[in-house]
CSV table of C-alpha atoms in Angstrom, one decimal:
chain,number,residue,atom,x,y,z
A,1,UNK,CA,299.2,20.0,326.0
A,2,UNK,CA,295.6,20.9,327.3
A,3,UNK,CA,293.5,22.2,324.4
A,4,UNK,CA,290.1,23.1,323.9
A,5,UNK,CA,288.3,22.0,320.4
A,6,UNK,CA,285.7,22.5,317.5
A,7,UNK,CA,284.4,19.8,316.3
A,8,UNK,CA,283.3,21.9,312.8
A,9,UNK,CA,285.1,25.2,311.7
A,10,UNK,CA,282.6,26.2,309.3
A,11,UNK,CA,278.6,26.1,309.6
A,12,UNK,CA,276.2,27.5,307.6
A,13,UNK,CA,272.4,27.6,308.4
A,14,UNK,CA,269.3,29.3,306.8
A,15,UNK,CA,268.6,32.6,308.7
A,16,UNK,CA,265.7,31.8,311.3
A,17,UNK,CA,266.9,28.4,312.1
A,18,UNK,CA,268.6,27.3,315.2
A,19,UNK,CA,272.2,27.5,315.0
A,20,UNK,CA,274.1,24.7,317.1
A,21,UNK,CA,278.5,25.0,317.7
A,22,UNK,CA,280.1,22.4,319.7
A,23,UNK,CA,283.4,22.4,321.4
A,24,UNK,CA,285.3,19.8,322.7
A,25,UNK,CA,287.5,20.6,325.8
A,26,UNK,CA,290.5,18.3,327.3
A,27,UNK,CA,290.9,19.5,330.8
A,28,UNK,CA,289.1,17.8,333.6
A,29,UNK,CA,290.1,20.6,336.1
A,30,UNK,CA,288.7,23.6,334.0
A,31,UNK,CA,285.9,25.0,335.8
A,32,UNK,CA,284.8,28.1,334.2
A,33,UNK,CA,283.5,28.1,329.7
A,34,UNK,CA,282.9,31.2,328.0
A,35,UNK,CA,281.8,31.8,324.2
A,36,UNK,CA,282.9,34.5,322.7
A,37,UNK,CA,281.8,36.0,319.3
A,38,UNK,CA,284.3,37.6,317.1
A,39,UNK,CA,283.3,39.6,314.6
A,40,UNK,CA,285.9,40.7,311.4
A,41,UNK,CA,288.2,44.0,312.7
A,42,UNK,CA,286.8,43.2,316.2
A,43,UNK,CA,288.1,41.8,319.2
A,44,UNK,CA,286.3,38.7,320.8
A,45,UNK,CA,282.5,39.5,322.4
A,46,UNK,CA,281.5,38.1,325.2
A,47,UNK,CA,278.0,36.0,324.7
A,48,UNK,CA,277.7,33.7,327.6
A,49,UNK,CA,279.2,31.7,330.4
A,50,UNK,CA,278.8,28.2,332.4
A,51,UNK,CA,280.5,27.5,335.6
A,52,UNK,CA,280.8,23.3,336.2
A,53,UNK,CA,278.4,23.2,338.8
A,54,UNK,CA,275.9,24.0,336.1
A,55,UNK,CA,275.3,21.8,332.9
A,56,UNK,CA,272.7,24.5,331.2
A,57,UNK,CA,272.6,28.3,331.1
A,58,UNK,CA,270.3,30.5,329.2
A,59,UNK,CA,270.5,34.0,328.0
A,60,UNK,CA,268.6,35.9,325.2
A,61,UNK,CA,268.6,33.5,322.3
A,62,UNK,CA,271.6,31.9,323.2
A,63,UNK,CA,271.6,28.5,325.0
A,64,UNK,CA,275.1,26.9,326.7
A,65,UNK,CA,275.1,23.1,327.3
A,66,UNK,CA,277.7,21.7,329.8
A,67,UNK,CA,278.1,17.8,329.8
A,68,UNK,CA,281.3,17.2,331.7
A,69,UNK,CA,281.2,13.6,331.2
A,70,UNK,CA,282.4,13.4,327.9
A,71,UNK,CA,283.4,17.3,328.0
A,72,UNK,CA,282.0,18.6,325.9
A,73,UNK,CA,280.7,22.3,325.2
A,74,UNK,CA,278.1,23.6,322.7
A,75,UNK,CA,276.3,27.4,322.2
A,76,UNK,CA,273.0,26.8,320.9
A,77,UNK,CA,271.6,30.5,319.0
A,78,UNK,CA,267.7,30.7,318.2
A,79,UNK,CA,266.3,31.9,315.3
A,80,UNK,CA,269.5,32.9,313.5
A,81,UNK,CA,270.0,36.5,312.3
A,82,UNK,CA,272.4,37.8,309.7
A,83,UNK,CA,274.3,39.5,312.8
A,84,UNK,CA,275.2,36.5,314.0
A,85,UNK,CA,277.5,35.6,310.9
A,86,UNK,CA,280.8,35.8,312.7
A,87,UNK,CA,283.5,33.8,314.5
A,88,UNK,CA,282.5,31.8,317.7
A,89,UNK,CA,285.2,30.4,320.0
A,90,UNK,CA,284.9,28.3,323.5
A,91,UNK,CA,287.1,29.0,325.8
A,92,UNK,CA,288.0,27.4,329.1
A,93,UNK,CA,289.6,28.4,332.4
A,94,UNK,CA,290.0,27.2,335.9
A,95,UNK,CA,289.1,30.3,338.4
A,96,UNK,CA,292.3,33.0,338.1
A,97,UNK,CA,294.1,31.2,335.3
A,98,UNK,CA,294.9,31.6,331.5
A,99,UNK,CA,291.8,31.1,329.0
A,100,UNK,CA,292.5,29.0,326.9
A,101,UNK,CA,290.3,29.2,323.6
A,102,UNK,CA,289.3,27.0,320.9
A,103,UNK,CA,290.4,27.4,317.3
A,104,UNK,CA,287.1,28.5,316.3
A,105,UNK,CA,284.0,28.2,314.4
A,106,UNK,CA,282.7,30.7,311.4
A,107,UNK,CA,278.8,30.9,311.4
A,108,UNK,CA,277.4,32.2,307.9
A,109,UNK,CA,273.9,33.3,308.0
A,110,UNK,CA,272.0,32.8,305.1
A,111,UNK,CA,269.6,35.1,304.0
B,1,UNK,CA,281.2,48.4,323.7
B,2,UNK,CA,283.5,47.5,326.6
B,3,UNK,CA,284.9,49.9,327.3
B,4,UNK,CA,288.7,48.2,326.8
B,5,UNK,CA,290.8,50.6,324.3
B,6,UNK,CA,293.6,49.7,322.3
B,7,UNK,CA,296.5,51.8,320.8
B,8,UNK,CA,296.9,52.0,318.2
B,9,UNK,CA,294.8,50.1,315.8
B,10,UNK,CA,297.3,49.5,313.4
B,11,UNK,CA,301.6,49.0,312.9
B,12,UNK,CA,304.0,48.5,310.7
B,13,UNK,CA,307.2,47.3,311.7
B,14,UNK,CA,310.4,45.4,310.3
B,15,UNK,CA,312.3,42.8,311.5
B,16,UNK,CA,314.6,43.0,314.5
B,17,UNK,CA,312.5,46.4,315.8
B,18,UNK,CA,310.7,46.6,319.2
B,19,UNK,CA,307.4,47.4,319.5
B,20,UNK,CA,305.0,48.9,322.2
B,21,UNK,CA,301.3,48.5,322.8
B,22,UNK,CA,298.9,50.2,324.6
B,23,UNK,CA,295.7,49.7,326.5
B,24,UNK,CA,293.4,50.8,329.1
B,25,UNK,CA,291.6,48.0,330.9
B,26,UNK,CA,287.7,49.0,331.6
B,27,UNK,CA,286.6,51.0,334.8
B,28,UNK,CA,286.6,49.5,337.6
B,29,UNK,CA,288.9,46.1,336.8
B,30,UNK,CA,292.5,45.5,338.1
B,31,UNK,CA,293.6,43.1,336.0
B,32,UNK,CA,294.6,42.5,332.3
B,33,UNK,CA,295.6,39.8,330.0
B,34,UNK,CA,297.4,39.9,326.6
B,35,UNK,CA,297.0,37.6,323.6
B,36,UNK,CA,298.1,36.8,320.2
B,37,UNK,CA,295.8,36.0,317.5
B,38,UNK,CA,297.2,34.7,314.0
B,39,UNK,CA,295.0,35.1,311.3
B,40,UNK,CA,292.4,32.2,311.0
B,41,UNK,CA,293.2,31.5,314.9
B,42,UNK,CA,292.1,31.2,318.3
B,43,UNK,CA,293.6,33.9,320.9
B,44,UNK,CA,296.9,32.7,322.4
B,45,UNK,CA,297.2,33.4,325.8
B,46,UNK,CA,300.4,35.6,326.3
B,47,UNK,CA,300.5,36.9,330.1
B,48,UNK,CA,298.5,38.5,332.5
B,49,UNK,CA,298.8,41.6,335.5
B,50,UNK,CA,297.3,42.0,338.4
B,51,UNK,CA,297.9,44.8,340.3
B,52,UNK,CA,300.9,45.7,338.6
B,53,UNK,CA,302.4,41.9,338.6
B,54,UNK,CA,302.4,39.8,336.1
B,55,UNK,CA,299.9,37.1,337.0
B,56,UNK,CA,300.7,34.3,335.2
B,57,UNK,CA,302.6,33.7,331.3
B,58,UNK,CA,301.7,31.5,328.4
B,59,UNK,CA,304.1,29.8,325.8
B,60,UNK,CA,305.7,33.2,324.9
B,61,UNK,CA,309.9,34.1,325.2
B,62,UNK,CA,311.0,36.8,327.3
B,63,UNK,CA,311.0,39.3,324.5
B,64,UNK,CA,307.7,39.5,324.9
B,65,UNK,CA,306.9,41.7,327.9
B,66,UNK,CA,304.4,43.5,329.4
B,67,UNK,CA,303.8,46.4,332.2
B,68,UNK,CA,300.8,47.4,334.3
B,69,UNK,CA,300.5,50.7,335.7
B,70,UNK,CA,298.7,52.5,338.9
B,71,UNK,CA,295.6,53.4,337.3
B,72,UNK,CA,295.6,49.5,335.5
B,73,UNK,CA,296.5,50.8,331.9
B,74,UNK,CA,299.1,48.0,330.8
B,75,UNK,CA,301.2,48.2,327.4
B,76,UNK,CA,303.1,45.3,326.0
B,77,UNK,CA,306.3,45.3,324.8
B,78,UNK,CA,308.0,43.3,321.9
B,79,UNK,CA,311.8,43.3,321.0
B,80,UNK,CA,313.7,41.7,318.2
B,81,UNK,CA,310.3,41.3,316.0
B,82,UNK,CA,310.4,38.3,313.9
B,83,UNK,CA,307.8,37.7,310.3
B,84,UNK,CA,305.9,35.4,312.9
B,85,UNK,CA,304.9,38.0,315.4
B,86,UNK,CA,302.6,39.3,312.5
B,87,UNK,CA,299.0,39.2,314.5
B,88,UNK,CA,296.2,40.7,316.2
B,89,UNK,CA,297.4,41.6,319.6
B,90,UNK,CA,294.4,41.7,322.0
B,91,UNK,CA,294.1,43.3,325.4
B,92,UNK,CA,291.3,42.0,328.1
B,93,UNK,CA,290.4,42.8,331.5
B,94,UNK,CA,288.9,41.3,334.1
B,95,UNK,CA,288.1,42.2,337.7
B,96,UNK,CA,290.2,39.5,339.8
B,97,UNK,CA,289.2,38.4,342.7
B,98,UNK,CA,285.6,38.5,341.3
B,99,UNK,CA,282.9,40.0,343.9
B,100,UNK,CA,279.2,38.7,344.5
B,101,UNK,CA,278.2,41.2,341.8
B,102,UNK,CA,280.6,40.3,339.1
B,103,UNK,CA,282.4,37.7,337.2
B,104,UNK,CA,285.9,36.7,336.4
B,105,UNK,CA,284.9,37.4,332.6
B,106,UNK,CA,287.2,39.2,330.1
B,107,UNK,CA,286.3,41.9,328.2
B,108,UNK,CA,288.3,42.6,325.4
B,109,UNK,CA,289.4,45.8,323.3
B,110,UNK,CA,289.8,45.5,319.5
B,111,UNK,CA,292.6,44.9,319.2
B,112,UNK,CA,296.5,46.1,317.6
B,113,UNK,CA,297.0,44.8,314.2
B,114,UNK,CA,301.1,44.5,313.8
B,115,UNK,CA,302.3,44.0,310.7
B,116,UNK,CA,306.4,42.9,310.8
B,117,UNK,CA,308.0,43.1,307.2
């Protein structure tokens, strides 16, 4: 079936360094990518979106790069703070239709 | 916070019981999806309403169900629990159709922890 991917569950960075998560997603027709950040007890946060017209979106600190070519998703975080230590999952959609979401990726700041 | 609210936060329950769950979707949005989320796991999509229909179903059997009322609270309901329906059940809602001024973006609540023993 139609899945969206990580290509690492677990990263660990230095805090102040730029953090990097990529997702690999299988279906051509999807037209709508969300990250979400889950933190532990918490339900999924919204951090950004990306329609398919688009292949770059900026928000504060956080960077989404679309390449629909090889689809392919990543978030990009600046500066990395200790509150970003959490879970981050892709997730794709066409308009009006299940999310689907990606197994996930765990972000460990390091102090 | 988004204003999504779950009931209740936790639940115990044994095999072969039924289940309900609550939740109220955020002001202003019509429509709201459930998932399942096993432990180390994405979300698993289990069915969406939209103005009190249910808008579209994921890989889930019919003892999963789900309601949504006038005011776009929903609860879902689970019969005959099994050890496997052991998750964090998630609530979202979304404004469908989007307008100029919004999104089709889901915002979720924190979610039911069900325990089935």
């Amino acid at each position: 079936g139609e899945s969206v991917g990580l290509h690492l569950p677990t990263l660990s960075v230095q805090e102040g360094d730029n953090s990097i998560i990529n997702c690999a997603y299988s279906n051509s027709a999807s037209d709508y990518f969300i990250w979400y950040k889950q933190e532990s007890g918490k339900g999924p946060q919204f951090i950004i979106d990306i329609r398919s017209n688009m292949d770059k979106r900026q928000g504060q600190r956080v960077t989404v790069l679309l390449n629909k070519t090889v689809k392919h998703l990543s978030l990009q975080i600046a500066a990395t703070q200790p509150g970003d230590s959490a879970v981050y999952f892709c997730a794709e959609t066409t308009s009006y239709d299940k999310v689907i979401f990606g197994p996930g990726t765990s972000l460990s700041v390091i102090p | 916070e988004t204003g999504v609210t779950q009931s209740p936060t936790h639940l115990i329950k044994t095999r072969g019981q039924q289940v309900t769950l609550r939740c109220s979707s955020q002001s202003g949005h019509n429509t709201v999806s459930w998932y399942q989320q096993a432990l180390g796991q994405g979300p698993q999509f289990i069915f969406q309403y939209y103005r009190e229909e249910e808008n579209g179903r994921g890989n889930f059997p019919p003892r999963f169900s789900g309601l949504q009322f006038p005011n776009y609270s929903s609860e879902l309901n689970v019969n005959a629990l099994e050890l496997d329906d052991s998750a964090l059940y998630l609530c979202a809602s979304s404004l469908l159709p989007p307008v100029a001024t919004s999104t089709d973006t889901q915002y979720f609540g924190p979610g039911t922890r069900l325990t089935v023993l």
